mmCIF file of C-alpha atoms (C1' of nucleotides) in Angstrom:
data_model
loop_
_atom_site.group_PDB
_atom_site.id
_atom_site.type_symbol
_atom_site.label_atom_id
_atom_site.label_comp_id
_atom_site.label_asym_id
_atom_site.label_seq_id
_atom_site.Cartn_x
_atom_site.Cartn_y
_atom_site.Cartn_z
ATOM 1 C CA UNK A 1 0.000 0.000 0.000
ATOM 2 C CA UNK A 2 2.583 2.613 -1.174
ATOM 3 C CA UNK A 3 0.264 5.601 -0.480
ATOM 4 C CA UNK A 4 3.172 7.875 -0.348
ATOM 5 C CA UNK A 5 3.281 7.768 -3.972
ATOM 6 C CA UNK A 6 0.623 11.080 -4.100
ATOM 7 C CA UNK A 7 0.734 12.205 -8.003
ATOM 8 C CA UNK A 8 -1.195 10.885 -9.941
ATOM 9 C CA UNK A 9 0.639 8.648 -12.026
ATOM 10 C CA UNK A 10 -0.971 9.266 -15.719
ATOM 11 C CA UNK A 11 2.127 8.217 -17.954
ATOM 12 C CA UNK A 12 4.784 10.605 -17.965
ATOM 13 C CA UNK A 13 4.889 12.588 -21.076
ATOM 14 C CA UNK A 14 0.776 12.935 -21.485
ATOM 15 C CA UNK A 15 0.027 16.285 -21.953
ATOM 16 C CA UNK A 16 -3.054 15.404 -23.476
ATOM 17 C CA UNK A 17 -6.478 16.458 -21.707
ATOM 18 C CA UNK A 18 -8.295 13.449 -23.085
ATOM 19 C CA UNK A 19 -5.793 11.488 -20.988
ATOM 20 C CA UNK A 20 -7.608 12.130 -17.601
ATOM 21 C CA UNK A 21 -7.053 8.771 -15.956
ATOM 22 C CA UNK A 22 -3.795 6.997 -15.429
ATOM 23 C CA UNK A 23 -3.093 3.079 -15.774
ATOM 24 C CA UNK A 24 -1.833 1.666 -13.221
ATOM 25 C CA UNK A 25 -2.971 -2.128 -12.475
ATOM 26 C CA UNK A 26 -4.604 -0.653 -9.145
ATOM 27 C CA UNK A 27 -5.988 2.443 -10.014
ATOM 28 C CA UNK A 28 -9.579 2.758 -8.910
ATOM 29 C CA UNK A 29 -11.188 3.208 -12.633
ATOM 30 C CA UNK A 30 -9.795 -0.373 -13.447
ATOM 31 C CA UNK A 31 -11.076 -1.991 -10.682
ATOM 32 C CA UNK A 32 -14.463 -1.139 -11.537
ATOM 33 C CA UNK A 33 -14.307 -0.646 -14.860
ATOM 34 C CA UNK A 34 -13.282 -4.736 -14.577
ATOM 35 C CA UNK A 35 -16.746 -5.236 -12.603
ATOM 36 C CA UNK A 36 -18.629 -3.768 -15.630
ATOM 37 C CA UNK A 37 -16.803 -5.410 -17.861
ATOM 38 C CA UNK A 38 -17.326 -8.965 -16.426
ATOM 39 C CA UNK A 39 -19.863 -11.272 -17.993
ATOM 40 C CA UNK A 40 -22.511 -10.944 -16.774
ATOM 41 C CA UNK A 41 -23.078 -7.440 -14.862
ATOM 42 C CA UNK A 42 -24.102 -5.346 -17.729
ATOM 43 C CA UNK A 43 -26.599 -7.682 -18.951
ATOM 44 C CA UNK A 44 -28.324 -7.395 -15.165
ATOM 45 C CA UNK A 45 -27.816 -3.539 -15.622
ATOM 46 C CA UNK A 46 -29.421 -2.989 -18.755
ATOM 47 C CA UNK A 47 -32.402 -5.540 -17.741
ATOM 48 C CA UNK A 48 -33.004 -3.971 -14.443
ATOM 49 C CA UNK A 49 -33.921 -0.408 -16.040
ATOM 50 C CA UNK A 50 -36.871 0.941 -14.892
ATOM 51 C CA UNK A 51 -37.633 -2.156 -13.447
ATOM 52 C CA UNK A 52 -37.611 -4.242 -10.205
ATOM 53 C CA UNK A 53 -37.201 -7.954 -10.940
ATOM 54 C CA UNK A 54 -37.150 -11.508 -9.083
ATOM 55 C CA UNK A 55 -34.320 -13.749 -9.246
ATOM 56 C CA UNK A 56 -35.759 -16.544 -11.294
ATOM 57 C CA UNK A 57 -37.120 -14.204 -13.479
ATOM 58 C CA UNK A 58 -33.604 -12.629 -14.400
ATOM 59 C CA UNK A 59 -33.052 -16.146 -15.045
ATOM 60 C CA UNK A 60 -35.047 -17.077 -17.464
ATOM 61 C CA UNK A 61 -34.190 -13.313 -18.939
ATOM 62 C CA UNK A 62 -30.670 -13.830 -19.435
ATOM 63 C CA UNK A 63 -30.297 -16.712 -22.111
ATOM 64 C CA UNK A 64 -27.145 -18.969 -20.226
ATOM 65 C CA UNK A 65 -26.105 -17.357 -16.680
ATOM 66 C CA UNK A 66 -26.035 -20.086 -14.335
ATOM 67 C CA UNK A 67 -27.737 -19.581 -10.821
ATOM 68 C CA UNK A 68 -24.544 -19.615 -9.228
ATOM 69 C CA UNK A 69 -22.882 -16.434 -11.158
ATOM 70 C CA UNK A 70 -26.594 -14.611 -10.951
ATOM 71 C CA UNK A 71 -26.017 -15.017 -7.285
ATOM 72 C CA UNK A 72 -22.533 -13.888 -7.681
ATOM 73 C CA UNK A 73 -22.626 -11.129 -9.557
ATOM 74 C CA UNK A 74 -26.390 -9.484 -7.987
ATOM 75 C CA UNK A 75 -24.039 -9.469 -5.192
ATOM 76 C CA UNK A 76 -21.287 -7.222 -6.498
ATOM 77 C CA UNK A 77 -23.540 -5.053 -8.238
ATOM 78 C CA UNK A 78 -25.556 -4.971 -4.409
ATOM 79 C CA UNK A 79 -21.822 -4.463 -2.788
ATOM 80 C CA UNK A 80 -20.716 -1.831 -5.537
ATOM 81 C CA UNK A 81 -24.208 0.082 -4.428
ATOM 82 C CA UNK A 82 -25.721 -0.200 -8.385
ATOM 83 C CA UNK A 83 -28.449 -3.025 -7.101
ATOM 84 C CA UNK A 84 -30.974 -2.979 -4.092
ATOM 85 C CA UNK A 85 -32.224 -6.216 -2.908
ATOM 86 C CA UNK A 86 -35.287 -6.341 -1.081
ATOM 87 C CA UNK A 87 -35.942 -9.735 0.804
ATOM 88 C CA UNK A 88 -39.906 -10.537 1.303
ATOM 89 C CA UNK A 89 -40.379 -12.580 4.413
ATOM 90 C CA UNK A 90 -42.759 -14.767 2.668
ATOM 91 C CA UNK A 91 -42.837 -18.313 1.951
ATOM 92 C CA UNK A 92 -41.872 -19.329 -0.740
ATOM 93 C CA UNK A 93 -39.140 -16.448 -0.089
ATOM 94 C CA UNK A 94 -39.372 -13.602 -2.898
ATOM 95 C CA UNK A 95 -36.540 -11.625 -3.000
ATOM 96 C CA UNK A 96 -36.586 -8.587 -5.456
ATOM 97 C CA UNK A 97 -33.854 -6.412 -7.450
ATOM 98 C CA UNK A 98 -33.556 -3.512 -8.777
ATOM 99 C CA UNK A 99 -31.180 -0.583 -9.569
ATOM 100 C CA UNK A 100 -30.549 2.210 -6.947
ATOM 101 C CA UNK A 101 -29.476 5.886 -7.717
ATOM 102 C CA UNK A 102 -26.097 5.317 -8.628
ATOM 103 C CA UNK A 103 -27.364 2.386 -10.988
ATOM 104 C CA UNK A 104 -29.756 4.820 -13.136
ATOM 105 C CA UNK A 105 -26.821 6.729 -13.943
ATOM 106 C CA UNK A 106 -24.566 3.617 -14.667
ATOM 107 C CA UNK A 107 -27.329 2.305 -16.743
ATOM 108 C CA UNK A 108 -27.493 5.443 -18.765
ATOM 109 C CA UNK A 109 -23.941 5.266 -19.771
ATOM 110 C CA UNK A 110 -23.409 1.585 -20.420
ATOM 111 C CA UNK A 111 -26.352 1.714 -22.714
ATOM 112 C CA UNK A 112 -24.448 4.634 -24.620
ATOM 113 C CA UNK A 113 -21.688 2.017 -25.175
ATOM 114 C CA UNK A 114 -24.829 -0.538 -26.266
ATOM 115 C CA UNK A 115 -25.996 1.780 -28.541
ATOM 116 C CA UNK A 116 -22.436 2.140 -30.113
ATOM 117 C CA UNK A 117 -22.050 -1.198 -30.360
ATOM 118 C CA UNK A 118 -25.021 -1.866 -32.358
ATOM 119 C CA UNK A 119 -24.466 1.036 -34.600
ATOM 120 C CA UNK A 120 -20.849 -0.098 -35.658
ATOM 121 C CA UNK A 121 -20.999 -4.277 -35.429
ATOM 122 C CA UNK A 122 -21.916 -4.683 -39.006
ATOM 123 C CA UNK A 123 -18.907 -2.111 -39.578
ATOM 124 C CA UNK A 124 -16.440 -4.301 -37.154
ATOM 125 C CA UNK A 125 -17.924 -7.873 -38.860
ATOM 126 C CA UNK A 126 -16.549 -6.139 -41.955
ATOM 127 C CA UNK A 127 -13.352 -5.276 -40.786
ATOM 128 C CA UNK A 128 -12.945 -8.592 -39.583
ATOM 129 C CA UNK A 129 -13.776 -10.418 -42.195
ATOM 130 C CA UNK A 130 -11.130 -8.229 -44.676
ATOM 131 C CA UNK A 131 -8.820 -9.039 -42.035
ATOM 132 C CA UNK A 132 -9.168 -13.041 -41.374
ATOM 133 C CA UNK A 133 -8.678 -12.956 -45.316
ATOM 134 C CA UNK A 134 -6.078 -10.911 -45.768
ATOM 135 C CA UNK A 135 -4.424 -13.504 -42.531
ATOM 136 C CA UNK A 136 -4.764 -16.935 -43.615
ATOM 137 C CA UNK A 137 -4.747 -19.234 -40.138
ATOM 138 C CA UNK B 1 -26.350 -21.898 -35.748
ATOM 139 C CA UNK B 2 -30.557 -21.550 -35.593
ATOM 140 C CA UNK B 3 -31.092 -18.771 -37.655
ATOM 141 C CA UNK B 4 -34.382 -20.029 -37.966
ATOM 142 C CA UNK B 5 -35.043 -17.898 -34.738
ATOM 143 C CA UNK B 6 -35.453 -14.731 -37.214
ATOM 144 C CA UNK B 7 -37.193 -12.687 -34.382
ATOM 145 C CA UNK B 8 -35.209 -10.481 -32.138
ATOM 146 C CA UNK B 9 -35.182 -13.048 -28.806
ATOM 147 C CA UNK B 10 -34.976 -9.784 -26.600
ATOM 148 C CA UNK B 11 -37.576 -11.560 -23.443
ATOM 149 C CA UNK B 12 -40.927 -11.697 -23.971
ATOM 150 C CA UNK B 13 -42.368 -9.729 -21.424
ATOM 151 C CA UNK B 14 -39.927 -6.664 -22.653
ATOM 152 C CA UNK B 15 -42.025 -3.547 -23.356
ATOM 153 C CA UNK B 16 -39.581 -0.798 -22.863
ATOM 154 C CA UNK B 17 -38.197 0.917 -25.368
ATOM 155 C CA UNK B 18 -34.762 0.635 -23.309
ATOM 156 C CA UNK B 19 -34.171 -2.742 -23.688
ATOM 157 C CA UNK B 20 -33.197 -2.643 -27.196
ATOM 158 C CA UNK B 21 -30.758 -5.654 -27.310
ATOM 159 C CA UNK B 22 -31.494 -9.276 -26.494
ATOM 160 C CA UNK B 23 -29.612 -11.438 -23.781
ATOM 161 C CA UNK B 24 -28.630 -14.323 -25.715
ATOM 162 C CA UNK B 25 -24.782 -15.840 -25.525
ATOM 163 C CA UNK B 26 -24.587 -15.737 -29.045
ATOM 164 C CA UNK B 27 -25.694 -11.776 -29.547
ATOM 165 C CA UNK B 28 -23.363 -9.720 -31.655
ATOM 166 C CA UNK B 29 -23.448 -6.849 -29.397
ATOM 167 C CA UNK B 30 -22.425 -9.305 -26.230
ATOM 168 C CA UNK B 31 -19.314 -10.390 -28.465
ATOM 169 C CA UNK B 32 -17.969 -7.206 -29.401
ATOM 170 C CA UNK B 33 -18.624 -5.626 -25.551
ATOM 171 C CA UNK B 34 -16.433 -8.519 -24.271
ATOM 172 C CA UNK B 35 -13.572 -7.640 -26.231
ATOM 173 C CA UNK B 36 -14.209 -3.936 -24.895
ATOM 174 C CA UNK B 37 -14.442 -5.671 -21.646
ATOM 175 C CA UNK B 38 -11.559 -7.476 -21.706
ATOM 176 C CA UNK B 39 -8.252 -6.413 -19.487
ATOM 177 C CA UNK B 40 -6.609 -4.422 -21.915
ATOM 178 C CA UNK B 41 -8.551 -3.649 -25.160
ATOM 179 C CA UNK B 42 -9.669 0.091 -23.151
ATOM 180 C CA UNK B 43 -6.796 0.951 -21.908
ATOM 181 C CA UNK B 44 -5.088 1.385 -25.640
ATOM 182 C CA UNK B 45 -8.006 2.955 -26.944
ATOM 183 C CA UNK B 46 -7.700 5.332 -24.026
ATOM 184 C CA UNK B 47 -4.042 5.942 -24.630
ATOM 185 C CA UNK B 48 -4.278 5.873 -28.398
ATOM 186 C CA UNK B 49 -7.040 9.382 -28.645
ATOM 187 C CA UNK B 50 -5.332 11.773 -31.032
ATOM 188 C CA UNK B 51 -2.169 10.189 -30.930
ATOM 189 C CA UNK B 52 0.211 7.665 -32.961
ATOM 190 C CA UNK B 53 2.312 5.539 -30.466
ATOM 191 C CA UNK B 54 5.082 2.488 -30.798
ATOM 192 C CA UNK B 55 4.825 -0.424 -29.711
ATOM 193 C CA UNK B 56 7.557 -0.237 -26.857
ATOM 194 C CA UNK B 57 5.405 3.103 -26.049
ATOM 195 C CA UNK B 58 2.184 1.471 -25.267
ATOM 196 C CA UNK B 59 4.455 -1.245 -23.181
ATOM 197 C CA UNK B 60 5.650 1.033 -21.088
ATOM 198 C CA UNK B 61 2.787 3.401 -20.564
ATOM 199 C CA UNK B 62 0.554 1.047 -19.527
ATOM 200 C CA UNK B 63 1.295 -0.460 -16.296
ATOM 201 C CA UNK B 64 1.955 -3.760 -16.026
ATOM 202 C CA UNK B 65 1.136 -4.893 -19.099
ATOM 203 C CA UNK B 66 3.261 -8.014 -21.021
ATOM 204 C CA UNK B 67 4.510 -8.058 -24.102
ATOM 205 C CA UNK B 68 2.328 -10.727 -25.084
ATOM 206 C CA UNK B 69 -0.855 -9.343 -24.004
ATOM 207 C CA UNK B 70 -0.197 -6.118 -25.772
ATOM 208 C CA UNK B 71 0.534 -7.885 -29.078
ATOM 209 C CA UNK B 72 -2.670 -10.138 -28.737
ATOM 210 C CA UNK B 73 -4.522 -6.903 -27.502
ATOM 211 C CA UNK B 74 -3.475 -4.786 -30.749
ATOM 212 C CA UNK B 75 -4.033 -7.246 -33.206
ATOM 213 C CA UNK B 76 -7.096 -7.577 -31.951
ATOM 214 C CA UNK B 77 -7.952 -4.414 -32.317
ATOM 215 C CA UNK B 78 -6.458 -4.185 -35.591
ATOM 216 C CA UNK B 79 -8.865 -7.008 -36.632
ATOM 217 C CA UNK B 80 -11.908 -5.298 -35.345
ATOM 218 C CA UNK B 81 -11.134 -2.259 -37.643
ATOM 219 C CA UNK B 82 -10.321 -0.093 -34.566
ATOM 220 C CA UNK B 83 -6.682 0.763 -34.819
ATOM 221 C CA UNK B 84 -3.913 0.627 -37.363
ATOM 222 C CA UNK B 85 -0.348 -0.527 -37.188
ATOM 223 C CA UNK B 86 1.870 0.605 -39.398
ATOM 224 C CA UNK B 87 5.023 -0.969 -40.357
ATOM 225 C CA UNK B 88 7.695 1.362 -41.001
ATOM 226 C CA UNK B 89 10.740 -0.916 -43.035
ATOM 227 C CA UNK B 90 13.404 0.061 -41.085
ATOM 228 C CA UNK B 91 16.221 -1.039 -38.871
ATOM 229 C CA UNK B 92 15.411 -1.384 -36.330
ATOM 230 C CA UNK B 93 11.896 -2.221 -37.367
ATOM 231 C CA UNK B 94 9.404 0.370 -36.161
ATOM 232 C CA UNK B 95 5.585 -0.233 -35.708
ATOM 233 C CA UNK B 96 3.053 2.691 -35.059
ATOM 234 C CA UNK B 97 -0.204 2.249 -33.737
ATOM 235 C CA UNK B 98 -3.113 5.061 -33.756
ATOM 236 C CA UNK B 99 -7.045 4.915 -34.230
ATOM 237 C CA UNK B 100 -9.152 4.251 -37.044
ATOM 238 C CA UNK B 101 -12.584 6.695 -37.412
ATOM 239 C CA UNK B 102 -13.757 3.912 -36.219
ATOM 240 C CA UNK B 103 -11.986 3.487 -32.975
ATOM 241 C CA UNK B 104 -12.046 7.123 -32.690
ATOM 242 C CA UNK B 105 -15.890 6.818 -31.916
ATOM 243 C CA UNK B 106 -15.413 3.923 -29.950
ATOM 244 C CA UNK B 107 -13.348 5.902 -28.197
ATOM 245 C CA UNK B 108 -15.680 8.937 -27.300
ATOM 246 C CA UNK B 109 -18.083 6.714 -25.904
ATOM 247 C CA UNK B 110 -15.871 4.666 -23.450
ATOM 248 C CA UNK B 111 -14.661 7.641 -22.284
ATOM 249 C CA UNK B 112 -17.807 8.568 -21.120
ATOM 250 C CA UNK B 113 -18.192 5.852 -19.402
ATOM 251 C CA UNK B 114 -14.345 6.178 -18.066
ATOM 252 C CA UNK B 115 -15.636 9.928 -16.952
ATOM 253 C CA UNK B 116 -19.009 7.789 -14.916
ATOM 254 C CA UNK B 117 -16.480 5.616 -13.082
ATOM 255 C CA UNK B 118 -14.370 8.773 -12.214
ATOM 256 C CA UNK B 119 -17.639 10.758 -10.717
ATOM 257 C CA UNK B 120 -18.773 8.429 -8.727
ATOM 258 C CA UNK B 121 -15.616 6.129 -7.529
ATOM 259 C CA UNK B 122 -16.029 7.301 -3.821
ATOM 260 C CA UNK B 123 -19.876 6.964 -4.025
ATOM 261 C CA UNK B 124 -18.532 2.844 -5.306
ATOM 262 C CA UNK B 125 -15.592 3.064 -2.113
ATOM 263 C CA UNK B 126 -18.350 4.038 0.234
ATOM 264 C CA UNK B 127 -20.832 1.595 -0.744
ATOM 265 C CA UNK B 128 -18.106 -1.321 -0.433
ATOM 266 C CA UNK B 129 -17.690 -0.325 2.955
ATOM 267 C CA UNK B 130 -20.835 -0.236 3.803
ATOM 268 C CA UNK B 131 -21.647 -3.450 2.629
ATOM 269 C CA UNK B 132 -18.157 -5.092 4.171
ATOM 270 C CA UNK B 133 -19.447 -3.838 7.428
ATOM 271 C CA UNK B 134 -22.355 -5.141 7.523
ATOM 272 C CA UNK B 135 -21.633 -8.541 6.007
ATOM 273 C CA UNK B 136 -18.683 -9.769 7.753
ATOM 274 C CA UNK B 137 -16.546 -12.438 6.187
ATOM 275 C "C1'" DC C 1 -38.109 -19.783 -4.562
ATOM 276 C "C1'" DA C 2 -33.732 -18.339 -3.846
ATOM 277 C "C1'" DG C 3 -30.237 -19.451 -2.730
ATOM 278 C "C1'" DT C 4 -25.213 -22.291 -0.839
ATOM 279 C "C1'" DA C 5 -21.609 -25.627 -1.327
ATOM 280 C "C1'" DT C 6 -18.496 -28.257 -3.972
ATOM 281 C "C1'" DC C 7 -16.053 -29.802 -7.680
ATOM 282 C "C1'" DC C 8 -13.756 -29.070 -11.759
ATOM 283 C "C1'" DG C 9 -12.821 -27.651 -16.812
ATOM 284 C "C1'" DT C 10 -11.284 -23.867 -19.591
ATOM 285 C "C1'" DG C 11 -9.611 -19.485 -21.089
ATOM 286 C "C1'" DT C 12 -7.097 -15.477 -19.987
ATOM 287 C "C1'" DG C 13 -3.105 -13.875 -19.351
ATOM 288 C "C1'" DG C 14 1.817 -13.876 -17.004
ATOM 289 C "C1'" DA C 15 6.903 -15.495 -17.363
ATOM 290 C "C1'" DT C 16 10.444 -16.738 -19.992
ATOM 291 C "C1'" DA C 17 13.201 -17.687 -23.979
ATOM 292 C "C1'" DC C 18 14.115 -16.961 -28.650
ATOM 293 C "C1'" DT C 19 14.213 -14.179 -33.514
ATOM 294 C "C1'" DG C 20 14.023 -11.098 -37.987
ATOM 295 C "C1'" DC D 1 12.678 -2.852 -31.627
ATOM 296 C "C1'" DA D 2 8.906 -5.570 -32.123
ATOM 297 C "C1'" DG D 3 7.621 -9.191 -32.083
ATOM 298 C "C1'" DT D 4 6.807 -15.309 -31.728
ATOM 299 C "C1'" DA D 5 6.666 -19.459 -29.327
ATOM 300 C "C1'" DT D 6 5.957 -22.270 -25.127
ATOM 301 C "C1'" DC D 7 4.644 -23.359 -20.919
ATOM 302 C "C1'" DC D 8 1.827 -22.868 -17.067
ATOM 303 C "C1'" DA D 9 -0.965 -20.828 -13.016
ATOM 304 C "C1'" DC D 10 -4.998 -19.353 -11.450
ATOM 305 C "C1'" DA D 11 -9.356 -16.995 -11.584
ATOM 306 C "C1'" DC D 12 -13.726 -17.270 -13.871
ATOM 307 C "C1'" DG D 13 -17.436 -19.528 -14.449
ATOM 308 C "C1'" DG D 14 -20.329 -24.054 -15.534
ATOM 309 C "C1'" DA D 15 -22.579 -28.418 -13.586
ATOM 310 C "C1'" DT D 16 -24.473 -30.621 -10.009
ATOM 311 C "C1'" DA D 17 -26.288 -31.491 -5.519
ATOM 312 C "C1'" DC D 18 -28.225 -29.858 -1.417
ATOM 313 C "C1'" DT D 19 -31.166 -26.434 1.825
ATOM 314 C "C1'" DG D 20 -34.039 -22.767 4.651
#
DNA sequence: CAGTATCCGTGTGGATACTG
DNA sequence: CAGTATCCACACGGATACTG
């Protein structure tokens, strides 16, 4: 925990404004910019929108997730403050999700990068496709 | 490879305009957001914004990188249409790397979501806390 | 229903050595 | 300098079985 180390450490020569965050293995934008970048925590996000859901029912939603990583990943997104969980002392137990707050706003941006995505894959199944034949295996 | 399925699987109870892509494993927009996702694919389209860079450049800029990741990272990359490498024929050889329009755009909109994770990093710290305290180990 | 617990296969990525 | 080529460790995540 070398905390002495007090500059930011964005690489040496940047001078550039667009380069606002540095990249160290530890810095703090990595860390959770892994969490939304894992497998299975942006599909959750983007489902949860507007919309408080049981855990079977995310489930079914999200075509492959097996129960154990739904579990595992509702609670990082519940840790990371994105998700509320709401437990129903019923039986059979009901336990409900959705986003908090901070999620809206997370939900907002991620879906920017969605939207991207869909705009450009025909452009990137191009480029790939110019590119595997130009690069014989 | 069903392509039978012709409809749009998004779920079937889906009414919201927000939910514009579908959850399957197999969705285009899940395979291209996993390469964004992946450890390192960001990071050079972070560092790459405006700006040509070599290869031993990247290396060292980005912290803790290997050589071998960086290679598999960029020609990734390369394939997906989002940056070009240039070979210069020289010796020693030199290789420059910058974005394509396309990863230009791509980059605009993960820096957006690089500028979320900035904003609201204590916000995440806090709510870690929170939730460590209250569910010990 | 909504989990936990356990086991285990695989892919991602790190270390090291070598090369045009 | 800018890579390839191997080998290998370990975390991620899938399958299965069990439970309050």
């Amino acid at each position: 925990m070398e905390e002495g180390t007090s500059e930011v450490p964005r690489h040496s020569d940047c001078t550039d404004d667009a380069c606002q965050w540095d990249h160290r293995e530890d810095c703090e934008v990595r860390q959770i910019l892994d969490r939304i970048g894992d497998k299975w925590s942006m599909l959750v996000i983007a489902l949860l929108d507007n919309r408080c859901m049981r855990f079977t029912e995310l489930r079914k939603t999200i075509d492959g997730i097996s129960q154990r990583m739904l579990t595992v990943t509702l609670r990082q997104l519940e840790r990371d403050g994105l998700v509320r969980r709401t437990v129903h002392p019923v039986v059979p137990p009901r336990v409900d999700y959705e986003l908090t707050p901070l999620g809206v706003t997370l939900h907002a941006t991620v879906q920017s990068l969605v939207t991207w995505t869909e705009t450009h894959q025909t452009e990137i199944a191009a480029a790939r496709a110019r590119y595997d034949a130009l690069n014989p295996a």
